[in-house]
Amino acid sequence: MSHRHIDVTAQVTDACLVAAVLDRVAGKWSIGILIAAGQGPVRFTELERSMTGISRRMLTLNLRRLERDGLLLRTVHPTVPPRVEYTLTDCGRELRESLLTLSGWAERHGATIAAAHEAYDREHADTTAE
Amino acid sequence: MSHRHIDVTAQVTDACLVAAVLDRVAGKWSIGILIAAGQGPVRFTELERSMTGISRRMLTLNLRRLERDGLLLRTVHPTVPPRVEYTLTDCGRELRESLLTLSGWAERHGATIAAAHEAYDREHADTTAE
DNA sequence: CAGAATCCGATGCGATACTG
DNA sequence: CAGTATCGCATCGGATTCTG
């Protein structure tokens, strides 16, 4: 009764879809930005500070991509000095919810994964010197 | 992506947690692999074929990382020819569920995003020639 | 069958300097 | 304040070849 041979083709579609999604989010910062932008309109500099470590260049590039994907809305106030605010679209807000689900998973399994790393590295530390 | 070492102990924000999660999954193929591996034990070659387009090298690298993260279990049957099967761990299975949530989001908003792309590109095609 | 090893181009990302 | 432009390294990822 072992169903060893499984038709995976049905899953390929899902896989590609998810890959397409996460490709927009795969960078080092996109997710953080999406989550940080969830608190309402956020200014460029606010993001820059809350994303500790990001370069200005990368922040800009990621914001542009998220905007192009229709996940983020960019509003320029024609004042001096300039004031630009970023807001999640409905679409982006939904994505953010899903990402927060992943966040929950991370909280539950963070320690487990760290332990798995150690175990793996210890086991695969086969040096010729040993 | 393996260069993104995130210090989970120091960072407590949701953004970093999710980033930590998706860093393990951020590659071009990891997600597809996790989803494809959901149907039970899958052999190396099965994955290779179902992941149309992946190179052998990348499949191996991704499998190794997922295994190291404790998401995937690698079982080697000492036969000739060799037979290696990959199975999701409980941890990985949970992650897969969350990824399927993202898949749902992708299905709902795929067209919207494509439209956003067109709109953005059209609007930002400001050439000096126009 | 299931990799490992090597080469190489494409891309990600940071650092720095300049601007309206 | 909110970017843009340029440089340069590190890593990603594909193609190919070799192996137990």
PDB file of C-alpha atoms (C1' of nucleotides) in Angstrom:
ATOM      1  CA  MET A   1       0.000   0.000   0.000  1.00  0.00           C
ATOM      2  CA  SER A   2       3.044   2.119  -0.247  1.00  0.00           C
ATOM      3  CA  HIS A   3       2.466   4.919  -2.693  1.00  0.00           C
ATOM      4  CA  ARG A   4       6.097   5.339  -3.552  1.00  0.00           C
ATOM      5  CA  HIS A   5       5.457   6.740  -6.960  1.00  0.00           C
ATOM      6  CA  ILE A   6       3.863  10.108  -6.561  1.00  0.00           C
ATOM      7  CA  ASP A   7       2.733  12.555  -9.153  1.00  0.00           C
ATOM      8  CA  VAL A   8       4.552  15.718  -8.260  1.00  0.00           C
ATOM      9  CA  THR A   9       3.492  17.635 -11.334  1.00  0.00           C
ATOM     10  CA  ALA A  10       0.420  18.927  -9.586  1.00  0.00           C
ATOM     11  CA  GLN A  11       2.679  20.529  -7.028  1.00  0.00           C
ATOM     12  CA  VAL A  12       4.951  22.131  -9.559  1.00  0.00           C
ATOM     13  CA  THR A  13       2.407  24.829 -10.231  1.00  0.00           C
ATOM     14  CA  ASP A  14       2.194  25.706  -6.579  1.00  0.00           C
ATOM     15  CA  ALA A  15       5.925  25.642  -6.293  1.00  0.00           C
ATOM     16  CA  CYS A  16       6.363  28.077  -9.147  1.00  0.00           C
ATOM     17  CA  LEU A  17       3.710  30.368  -7.772  1.00  0.00           C
ATOM     18  CA  VAL A  18       5.311  30.517  -4.382  1.00  0.00           C
ATOM     19  CA  ALA A  19       8.697  30.928  -5.945  1.00  0.00           C
ATOM     20  CA  ALA A  20       7.329  33.847  -7.925  1.00  0.00           C
ATOM     21  CA  VAL A  21       6.062  35.388  -4.722  1.00  0.00           C
ATOM     22  CA  LEU A  22       9.166  34.926  -2.720  1.00  0.00           C
ATOM     23  CA  ASP A  23      11.330  36.117  -5.559  1.00  0.00           C
ATOM     24  CA  ARG A  24       9.893  39.551  -4.889  1.00  0.00           C
ATOM     25  CA  VAL A  25      10.720  39.113  -1.274  1.00  0.00           C
ATOM     26  CA  ALA A  26      13.821  37.014  -1.439  1.00  0.00           C
ATOM     27  CA  GLY A  27      16.304  39.802  -0.869  1.00  0.00           C
ATOM     28  CA  LYS A  28      18.008  40.511   2.384  1.00  0.00           C
ATOM     29  CA  TRP A  29      15.731  43.398   3.308  1.00  0.00           C
ATOM     30  CA  SER A  30      12.392  43.198   1.502  1.00  0.00           C
ATOM     31  CA  ILE A  31      10.639  41.278   4.226  1.00  0.00           C
ATOM     32  CA  GLY A  32      11.831  43.553   6.938  1.00  0.00           C
ATOM     33  CA  ILE A  33      10.622  46.517   4.965  1.00  0.00           C
ATOM     34  CA  LEU A  34       7.210  45.017   4.375  1.00  0.00           C
ATOM     35  CA  ILE A  35       6.814  44.283   8.057  1.00  0.00           C
ATOM     36  CA  ALA A  36       8.153  47.636   9.154  1.00  0.00           C
ATOM     37  CA  ALA A  37       5.810  49.394   6.754  1.00  0.00           C
ATOM     38  CA  GLY A  38       2.816  47.748   8.342  1.00  0.00           C
ATOM     39  CA  GLN A  39       2.513  50.320  11.073  1.00  0.00           C
ATOM     40  CA  GLY A  40       1.067  52.866   8.690  1.00  0.00           C
ATOM     41  CA  PRO A  41       2.703  55.543   6.550  1.00  0.00           C
ATOM     42  CA  VAL A  42       6.440  55.429   7.127  1.00  0.00           C
ATOM     43  CA  ARG A  43       9.014  57.904   5.969  1.00  0.00           C
ATOM     44  CA  PHE A  44      12.219  56.988   4.184  1.00  0.00           C
ATOM     45  CA  THR A  45      14.431  57.914   7.092  1.00  0.00           C
ATOM     46  CA  GLU A  46      12.253  56.095   9.579  1.00  0.00           C
ATOM     47  CA  LEU A  47      12.702  52.916   7.587  1.00  0.00           C
ATOM     48  CA  GLU A  48      16.385  53.565   7.275  1.00  0.00           C
ATOM     49  CA  ARG A  49      16.754  53.704  11.024  1.00  0.00           C
ATOM     50  CA  SER A  50      14.431  50.842  11.899  1.00  0.00           C
ATOM     51  CA  MET A  51      16.204  48.563   9.436  1.00  0.00           C
ATOM     52  CA  THR A  52      19.524  48.842  11.210  1.00  0.00           C
ATOM     53  CA  GLY A  53      22.305  47.923   8.876  1.00  0.00           C
ATOM     54  CA  ILE A  54      20.725  48.631   5.542  1.00  0.00           C
ATOM     55  CA  SER A  55      22.498  50.896   3.124  1.00  0.00           C
ATOM     56  CA  ARG A  56      20.678  53.802   1.561  1.00  0.00           C
ATOM     57  CA  ARG A  57      21.142  52.311  -1.839  1.00  0.00           C
ATOM     58  CA  MET A  58      19.617  48.993  -0.883  1.00  0.00           C
ATOM     59  CA  LEU A  59      16.697  50.602   0.867  1.00  0.00           C
ATOM     60  CA  THR A  60      15.918  52.578  -2.244  1.00  0.00           C
ATOM     61  CA  LEU A  61      16.245  49.622  -4.575  1.00  0.00           C
ATOM     62  CA  ASN A  62      14.023  47.444  -2.429  1.00  0.00           C
ATOM     63  CA  LEU A  63      11.400  50.134  -2.029  1.00  0.00           C
ATOM     64  CA  ARG A  64      11.343  50.607  -5.785  1.00  0.00           C
ATOM     65  CA  ARG A  65      10.831  46.938  -6.412  1.00  0.00           C
ATOM     66  CA  LEU A  66       8.089  46.625  -3.821  1.00  0.00           C
ATOM     67  CA  GLU A  67       6.406  49.646  -5.324  1.00  0.00           C
ATOM     68  CA  ARG A  68       6.688  48.196  -8.790  1.00  0.00           C
ATOM     69  CA  ASP A  69       5.109  45.001  -7.539  1.00  0.00           C
ATOM     70  CA  GLY A  70       2.151  47.010  -6.291  1.00  0.00           C
ATOM     71  CA  LEU A  71       2.884  46.054  -2.701  1.00  0.00           C
ATOM     72  CA  LEU A  72       3.918  49.470  -1.521  1.00  0.00           C
ATOM     73  CA  LEU A  73       2.538  52.912  -2.305  1.00  0.00           C
ATOM     74  CA  ARG A  74       4.946  55.826  -2.555  1.00  0.00           C
ATOM     75  CA  THR A  75       3.610  59.282  -1.768  1.00  0.00           C
ATOM     76  CA  VAL A  76       5.716  62.357  -2.363  1.00  0.00           C
ATOM     77  CA  HIS A  77       4.746  65.536  -0.576  1.00  0.00           C
ATOM     78  CA  PRO A  78       6.047  68.482  -2.591  1.00  0.00           C
ATOM     79  CA  THR A  79       7.454  70.328   0.382  1.00  0.00           C
ATOM     80  CA  VAL A  80      10.861  71.591   1.367  1.00  0.00           C
ATOM     81  CA  PRO A  81      12.483  69.544   2.642  1.00  0.00           C
ATOM     82  CA  PRO A  82      10.901  66.688   0.691  1.00  0.00           C
ATOM     83  CA  ARG A  83       8.728  64.241   2.529  1.00  0.00           C
ATOM     84  CA  VAL A  84       8.104  60.777   1.108  1.00  0.00           C
ATOM     85  CA  GLU A  85       5.854  58.267   2.784  1.00  0.00           C
ATOM     86  CA  TYR A  86       5.429  54.605   2.091  1.00  0.00           C
ATOM     87  CA  THR A  87       2.232  52.708   2.758  1.00  0.00           C
ATOM     88  CA  LEU A  88       1.274  49.123   2.177  1.00  0.00           C
ATOM     89  CA  THR A  89      -1.369  48.503  -0.430  1.00  0.00           C
ATOM     90  CA  ASP A  90      -4.168  46.071   0.365  1.00  0.00           C
ATOM     91  CA  CYS A  91      -2.249  43.537  -1.611  1.00  0.00           C
ATOM     92  CA  GLY A  92       0.892  44.163   0.373  1.00  0.00           C
ATOM     93  CA  ARG A  93      -0.980  44.112   3.628  1.00  0.00           C
ATOM     94  CA  GLU A  94      -2.245  40.622   2.871  1.00  0.00           C
ATOM     95  CA  LEU A  95       1.251  39.483   2.063  1.00  0.00           C
ATOM     96  CA  ARG A  96       2.444  40.949   5.315  1.00  0.00           C
ATOM     97  CA  GLU A  97      -0.088  38.847   7.187  1.00  0.00           C
ATOM     98  CA  SER A  98       1.279  35.721   5.574  1.00  0.00           C
ATOM     99  CA  LEU A  99       4.789  36.779   6.428  1.00  0.00           C
ATOM    100  CA  LEU A 100       3.745  37.193  10.032  1.00  0.00           C
ATOM    101  CA  THR A 101       2.575  33.588   9.919  1.00  0.00           C
ATOM    102  CA  LEU A 102       6.080  32.645   8.964  1.00  0.00           C
ATOM    103  CA  SER A 103       7.258  34.788  11.817  1.00  0.00           C
ATOM    104  CA  GLY A 104       5.248  32.623  14.158  1.00  0.00           C
ATOM    105  CA  TRP A 105       6.862  29.547  12.720  1.00  0.00           C
ATOM    106  CA  ALA A 106      10.275  31.115  13.232  1.00  0.00           C
ATOM    107  CA  GLU A 107       9.546  31.875  16.860  1.00  0.00           C
ATOM    108  CA  ARG A 108       8.457  28.320  17.521  1.00  0.00           C
ATOM    109  CA  HIS A 109      11.343  26.660  15.743  1.00  0.00           C
ATOM    110  CA  GLY A 110      14.206  29.105  15.994  1.00  0.00           C
ATOM    111  CA  ALA A 111      15.940  27.201  18.751  1.00  0.00           C
ATOM    112  CA  THR A 112      15.326  23.866  17.051  1.00  0.00           C
ATOM    113  CA  ILE A 113      16.931  25.089  13.869  1.00  0.00           C
ATOM    114  CA  ALA A 114      19.932  26.468  15.679  1.00  0.00           C
ATOM    115  CA  ALA A 115      20.355  23.090  17.347  1.00  0.00           C
ATOM    116  CA  ALA A 116      20.034  21.359  13.993  1.00  0.00           C
ATOM    117  CA  HIS A 117      22.837  23.535  12.682  1.00  0.00           C
ATOM    118  CA  GLU A 118      25.118  22.581  15.500  1.00  0.00           C
ATOM    119  CA  ALA A 119      24.301  18.918  15.171  1.00  0.00           C
ATOM    120  CA  TYR A 120      24.831  18.960  11.432  1.00  0.00           C
ATOM    121  CA  ASP A 121      28.094  20.859  11.631  1.00  0.00           C
ATOM    122  CA  ARG A 122      29.391  18.626  14.374  1.00  0.00           C
ATOM    123  CA  GLU A 123      28.507  15.496  12.486  1.00  0.00           C
ATOM    124  CA  HIS A 124      29.864  16.756   9.205  1.00  0.00           C
ATOM    125  CA  ALA A 125      33.058  18.106  10.665  1.00  0.00           C
ATOM    126  CA  ASP A 126      34.945  15.180   9.205  1.00  0.00           C
ATOM    127  CA  THR A 127      38.467  16.421   8.974  1.00  0.00           C
ATOM    128  CA  THR A 128      41.357  14.338   7.816  1.00  0.00           C
ATOM    129  CA  ALA A 129      43.079  15.318  11.031  1.00  0.00           C
ATOM    130  CA  GLU A 130      40.514  13.589  13.177  1.00  0.00           C
TER     131      GLU A 130
ATOM    132  CA  MET B   1      22.291  33.406   0.880  1.00  0.00           C
ATOM    133  CA  SER B   2      24.372  31.337   3.172  1.00  0.00           C
ATOM    134  CA  HIS B   3      26.324  34.506   3.808  1.00  0.00           C
ATOM    135  CA  ARG B   4      23.402  35.964   5.657  1.00  0.00           C
ATOM    136  CA  HIS B   5      24.142  35.003   9.174  1.00  0.00           C
ATOM    137  CA  ILE B   6      21.485  36.456  11.340  1.00  0.00           C
ATOM    138  CA  ASP B   7      22.102  36.783  15.010  1.00  0.00           C
ATOM    139  CA  VAL B   8      18.775  35.677  16.366  1.00  0.00           C
ATOM    140  CA  THR B   9      19.771  36.180  19.940  1.00  0.00           C
ATOM    141  CA  ALA B  10      20.480  39.857  19.432  1.00  0.00           C
ATOM    142  CA  GLN B  11      17.534  40.707  17.204  1.00  0.00           C
ATOM    143  CA  VAL B  12      14.090  40.362  18.612  1.00  0.00           C
ATOM    144  CA  THR B  13      11.926  42.090  16.086  1.00  0.00           C
ATOM    145  CA  ASP B  14       9.421  40.271  13.923  1.00  0.00           C
ATOM    146  CA  ALA B  15      11.134  41.590  10.861  1.00  0.00           C
ATOM    147  CA  CYS B  16      14.386  39.909  11.726  1.00  0.00           C
ATOM    148  CA  LEU B  17      12.662  36.687  12.656  1.00  0.00           C
ATOM    149  CA  VAL B  18      10.906  36.484   9.344  1.00  0.00           C
ATOM    150  CA  ALA B  19      14.080  37.468   7.589  1.00  0.00           C
ATOM    151  CA  ALA B  20      15.809  34.632   9.369  1.00  0.00           C
ATOM    152  CA  VAL B  21      13.158  32.251   8.150  1.00  0.00           C
ATOM    153  CA  LEU B  22      13.098  33.371   4.593  1.00  0.00           C
ATOM    154  CA  ASP B  23      16.858  33.485   4.411  1.00  0.00           C
ATOM    155  CA  ARG B  24      16.729  29.722   4.545  1.00  0.00           C
ATOM    156  CA  VAL B  25      14.210  29.783   1.801  1.00  0.00           C
ATOM    157  CA  ALA B  26      15.177  32.871  -0.124  1.00  0.00           C
ATOM    158  CA  GLY B  27      17.031  31.079  -2.895  1.00  0.00           C
ATOM    159  CA  LYS B  28      15.615  30.433  -6.292  1.00  0.00           C
ATOM    160  CA  TRP B  29      14.739  26.832  -5.600  1.00  0.00           C
ATOM    161  CA  SER B  30      14.383  26.126  -1.878  1.00  0.00           C
ATOM    162  CA  ILE B  31      10.682  26.777  -1.763  1.00  0.00           C
ATOM    163  CA  GLY B  32       9.944  24.605  -4.723  1.00  0.00           C
ATOM    164  CA  ILE B  33      11.933  21.834  -3.129  1.00  0.00           C
ATOM    165  CA  LEU B  34      10.122  22.121   0.175  1.00  0.00           C
ATOM    166  CA  ILE B  35       6.772  22.002  -1.558  1.00  0.00           C
ATOM    167  CA  ALA B  36       7.748  19.155  -3.844  1.00  0.00           C
ATOM    168  CA  ALA B  37       9.062  17.174  -0.903  1.00  0.00           C
ATOM    169  CA  GLY B  38       5.754  17.418   0.891  1.00  0.00           C
ATOM    170  CA  GLN B  39       4.231  14.322  -0.624  1.00  0.00           C
ATOM    171  CA  GLY B  40       6.494  11.943   1.218  1.00  0.00           C
ATOM    172  CA  PRO B  41       9.921  10.481   0.543  1.00  0.00           C
ATOM    173  CA  VAL B  42      11.282  11.811  -2.722  1.00  0.00           C
ATOM    174  CA  ARG B  43      14.365  10.664  -4.528  1.00  0.00           C
ATOM    175  CA  PHE B  44      17.073  12.958  -5.819  1.00  0.00           C
ATOM    176  CA  THR B  45      16.268  12.333  -9.448  1.00  0.00           C
ATOM    177  CA  GLU B  46      12.564  12.777  -8.891  1.00  0.00           C
ATOM    178  CA  LEU B  47      13.214  16.213  -7.484  1.00  0.00           C
ATOM    179  CA  GLU B  48      15.572  16.996 -10.308  1.00  0.00           C
ATOM    180  CA  ARG B  49      12.909  16.270 -12.874  1.00  0.00           C
ATOM    181  CA  SER B  50      10.005  17.889 -11.049  1.00  0.00           C
ATOM    182  CA  MET B  51      11.981  21.082 -10.533  1.00  0.00           C
ATOM    183  CA  THR B  52      12.366  21.689 -14.242  1.00  0.00           C
ATOM    184  CA  GLY B  53      15.271  23.978 -14.883  1.00  0.00           C
ATOM    185  CA  ILE B  54      17.348  23.368 -11.794  1.00  0.00           C
ATOM    186  CA  SER B  55      20.944  22.364 -12.184  1.00  0.00           C
ATOM    187  CA  ARG B  56      22.276  19.352 -10.349  1.00  0.00           C
ATOM    188  CA  ARG B  57      24.657  21.526  -8.439  1.00  0.00           C
ATOM    189  CA  MET B  58      21.964  23.868  -7.167  1.00  0.00           C
ATOM    190  CA  LEU B  59      19.674  21.018  -6.211  1.00  0.00           C
ATOM    191  CA  THR B  60      22.434  19.492  -4.136  1.00  0.00           C
ATOM    192  CA  LEU B  61      23.384  22.773  -2.475  1.00  0.00           C
ATOM    193  CA  ASN B  62      19.796  23.574  -1.597  1.00  0.00           C
ATOM    194  CA  LEU B  63      19.117  20.099  -0.261  1.00  0.00           C
ATOM    195  CA  ARG B  64      22.205  20.341   1.914  1.00  0.00           C
ATOM    196  CA  ARG B  65      21.135  23.627   3.372  1.00  0.00           C
ATOM    197  CA  LEU B  66      17.607  22.485   4.049  1.00  0.00           C
ATOM    198  CA  GLU B  67      19.005  19.408   5.702  1.00  0.00           C
ATOM    199  CA  ARG B  68      21.352  21.490   7.788  1.00  0.00           C
ATOM    200  CA  ASP B  69      18.433  23.635   8.877  1.00  0.00           C
ATOM    201  CA  GLY B  70      16.670  20.525  10.084  1.00  0.00           C
ATOM    202  CA  LEU B  71      13.893  20.976   7.584  1.00  0.00           C
ATOM    203  CA  LEU B  72      14.706  17.983   5.467  1.00  0.00           C
ATOM    204  CA  LEU B  73      15.840  14.513   6.377  1.00  0.00           C
ATOM    205  CA  ARG B  74      18.285  12.745   4.096  1.00  0.00           C
ATOM    206  CA  THR B  75      18.237   8.966   4.046  1.00  0.00           C
ATOM    207  CA  VAL B  76      20.875   7.001   2.189  1.00  0.00           C
ATOM    208  CA  HIS B  77      20.121   3.410   1.302  1.00  0.00           C
ATOM    209  CA  PRO B  78      23.400   1.536   0.939  1.00  0.00           C
ATOM    210  CA  THR B  79      22.442  -0.212  -2.258  1.00  0.00           C
ATOM    211  CA  VAL B  80      23.851  -0.324  -5.743  1.00  0.00           C
ATOM    212  CA  PRO B  81      22.960   1.894  -7.403  1.00  0.00           C
ATOM    213  CA  PRO B  82      22.655   4.286  -4.478  1.00  0.00           C
ATOM    214  CA  ARG B  83      19.234   5.434  -3.407  1.00  0.00           C
ATOM    215  CA  VAL B  84      18.778   8.642  -1.472  1.00  0.00           C
ATOM    216  CA  GLU B  85      15.435   9.828  -0.220  1.00  0.00           C
ATOM    217  CA  TYR B  86      14.451  13.170   1.193  1.00  0.00           C
ATOM    218  CA  THR B  87      11.624  13.647   3.668  1.00  0.00           C
ATOM    219  CA  LEU B  88      10.316  16.713   5.409  1.00  0.00           C
ATOM    220  CA  THR B  89      10.785  16.825   9.138  1.00  0.00           C
ATOM    221  CA  ASP B  90       7.875  17.941  11.308  1.00  0.00           C
ATOM    222  CA  CYS B  91       9.527  21.306  11.423  1.00  0.00           C
ATOM    223  CA  GLY B  92       9.786  21.470   7.664  1.00  0.00           C
ATOM    224  CA  ARG B  93       6.238  20.272   7.229  1.00  0.00           C
ATOM    225  CA  GLU B  94       4.988  23.170   9.283  1.00  0.00           C
ATOM    226  CA  LEU B  95       7.013  25.595   7.228  1.00  0.00           C
ATOM    227  CA  ARG B  96       5.573  24.066   4.107  1.00  0.00           C
ATOM    228  CA  GLU B  97       2.091  24.816   5.344  1.00  0.00           C
ATOM    229  CA  SER B  98       2.966  28.450   5.769  1.00  0.00           C
ATOM    230  CA  LEU B  99       4.482  28.522   2.322  1.00  0.00           C
ATOM    231  CA  LEU B 100       1.263  27.150   0.919  1.00  0.00           C
ATOM    232  CA  THR B 101      -0.468  30.114   2.527  1.00  0.00           C
ATOM    233  CA  LEU B 102       1.803  32.344   0.503  1.00  0.00           C
ATOM    234  CA  SER B 103       0.914  30.259  -2.496  1.00  0.00           C
ATOM    235  CA  GLY B 104      -2.702  31.163  -1.927  1.00  0.00           C
ATOM    236  CA  TRP B 105      -1.786  34.807  -1.804  1.00  0.00           C
ATOM    237  CA  ALA B 106       0.127  34.430  -5.057  1.00  0.00           C
ATOM    238  CA  GLU B 107      -2.829  32.848  -6.787  1.00  0.00           C
ATOM    239  CA  ARG B 108      -5.143  35.621  -5.676  1.00  0.00           C
ATOM    240  CA  HIS B 109      -2.855  38.486  -6.571  1.00  0.00           C
ATOM    241  CA  GLY B 110      -0.729  37.188  -9.408  1.00  0.00           C
ATOM    242  CA  ALA B 111      -2.663  39.055 -12.060  1.00  0.00           C
ATOM    243  CA  THR B 112      -2.811  42.199  -9.954  1.00  0.00           C
ATOM    244  CA  ILE B 113       0.932  42.225  -9.558  1.00  0.00           C
ATOM    245  CA  ALA B 114       1.507  41.717 -13.242  1.00  0.00           C
ATOM    246  CA  ALA B 115      -0.775  44.663 -13.923  1.00  0.00           C
ATOM    247  CA  ALA B 116       1.087  46.735 -11.351  1.00  0.00           C
ATOM    248  CA  HIS B 117       4.298  45.984 -13.201  1.00  0.00           C
ATOM    249  CA  GLU B 118       2.898  47.197 -16.482  1.00  0.00           C
ATOM    250  CA  ALA B 119       1.447  50.301 -14.925  1.00  0.00           C
ATOM    251  CA  TYR B 120       4.675  51.121 -13.152  1.00  0.00           C
ATOM    252  CA  ASP B 121       6.828  50.549 -16.191  1.00  0.00           C
ATOM    253  CA  ARG B 122       4.520  52.607 -18.384  1.00  0.00           C
ATOM    254  CA  GLU B 123       4.416  55.461 -15.940  1.00  0.00           C
ATOM    255  CA  HIS B 124       8.124  55.443 -15.274  1.00  0.00           C
ATOM    256  CA  ALA B 125       9.089  55.234 -18.923  1.00  0.00           C
ATOM    257  CA  ASP B 126       9.732  58.942 -18.809  1.00  0.00           C
ATOM    258  CA  THR B 127      12.192  59.491 -21.570  1.00  0.00           C
ATOM    259  CA  THR B 128      13.556  62.838 -22.532  1.00  0.00           C
ATOM    260  CA  ALA B 129      12.407  62.035 -26.026  1.00  0.00           C
ATOM    261  CA  GLU B 130       8.753  62.066 -25.085  1.00  0.00           C
TER     262      GLU B 130
ATOM    263  C1'  DC C   1      22.139   7.071  -9.219  1.00  0.00           C
ATOM    264  C1'  DA C   2      23.637  10.791  -6.569  1.00  0.00           C
ATOM    265  C1'  DG C   3      26.634  13.539  -6.096  1.00  0.00           C
ATOM    266  C1'  DA C   4      31.656  16.542  -5.954  1.00  0.00           C
ATOM    267  C1'  DA C   5      34.826  19.797  -8.287  1.00  0.00           C
ATOM    268  C1'  DT C   6      35.903  23.522 -11.182  1.00  0.00           C
ATOM    269  C1'  DC C   7      35.181  27.484 -14.150  1.00  0.00           C
ATOM    270  C1'  DC C   8      32.750  31.575 -15.158  1.00  0.00           C
ATOM    271  C1'  DG C   9      29.165  35.120 -15.889  1.00  0.00           C
ATOM    272  C1'  DA C  10      25.357  37.590 -13.484  1.00  0.00           C
ATOM    273  C1'  DT C  11      23.636  39.647  -9.525  1.00  0.00           C
ATOM    274  C1'  DG C  12      23.425  41.405  -4.559  1.00  0.00           C
ATOM    275  C1'  DC C  13      25.047  44.323  -1.560  1.00  0.00           C
ATOM    276  C1'  DG C  14      27.999  47.805   0.946  1.00  0.00           C
ATOM    277  C1'  DA C  15      30.810  52.087   0.911  1.00  0.00           C
ATOM    278  C1'  DT C  16      31.360  56.374  -0.732  1.00  0.00           C
ATOM    279  C1'  DA C  17      30.404  60.665  -2.992  1.00  0.00           C
ATOM    280  C1'  DC C  18      27.191  63.873  -5.136  1.00  0.00           C
ATOM    281  C1'  DT C  19      22.342  66.439  -5.645  1.00  0.00           C
ATOM    282  C1'  DG C  20      17.532  69.016  -5.794  1.00  0.00           C
TER     283       DG C  20
ATOM    284  C1'  DC D   1      15.301  64.855   3.451  1.00  0.00           C
ATOM    285  C1'  DA D   2      15.385  61.551   0.044  1.00  0.00           C
ATOM    286  C1'  DG D   3      17.399  60.181  -3.075  1.00  0.00           C
ATOM    287  C1'  DT D   4      21.132  59.021  -7.539  1.00  0.00           C
ATOM    288  C1'  DA D   5      25.788  57.446  -9.475  1.00  0.00           C
ATOM    289  C1'  DT D   6      29.821  54.813  -9.444  1.00  0.00           C
ATOM    290  C1'  DC D   7      33.010  51.385  -7.721  1.00  0.00           C
ATOM    291  C1'  DG D   8      34.192  46.915  -6.138  1.00  0.00           C
ATOM    292  C1'  DC D   9      33.898  42.614  -3.768  1.00  0.00           C
ATOM    293  C1'  DA D  10      31.301  38.442  -2.437  1.00  0.00           C
ATOM    294  C1'  DT D  11      28.011  35.337  -3.476  1.00  0.00           C
ATOM    295  C1'  DC D  12      24.611  33.124  -6.530  1.00  0.00           C
ATOM    296  C1'  DG D  13      23.788  30.034  -9.938  1.00  0.00           C
ATOM    297  C1'  DG D  14      24.516  27.592 -14.644  1.00  0.00           C
ATOM    298  C1'  DA D  15      27.440  24.455 -17.504  1.00  0.00           C
ATOM    299  C1'  DT D  16      30.574  21.044 -17.645  1.00  0.00           C
ATOM    300  C1'  DT D  17      33.366  17.300 -16.175  1.00  0.00           C
ATOM    301  C1'  DC D  18      34.641  13.518 -12.993  1.00  0.00           C
ATOM    302  C1'  DT D  19      33.476   9.672  -9.508  1.00  0.00           C
ATOM    303  C1'  DG D  20      31.992   5.677  -6.117  1.00  0.00           C
TER     304       DG D  20
END
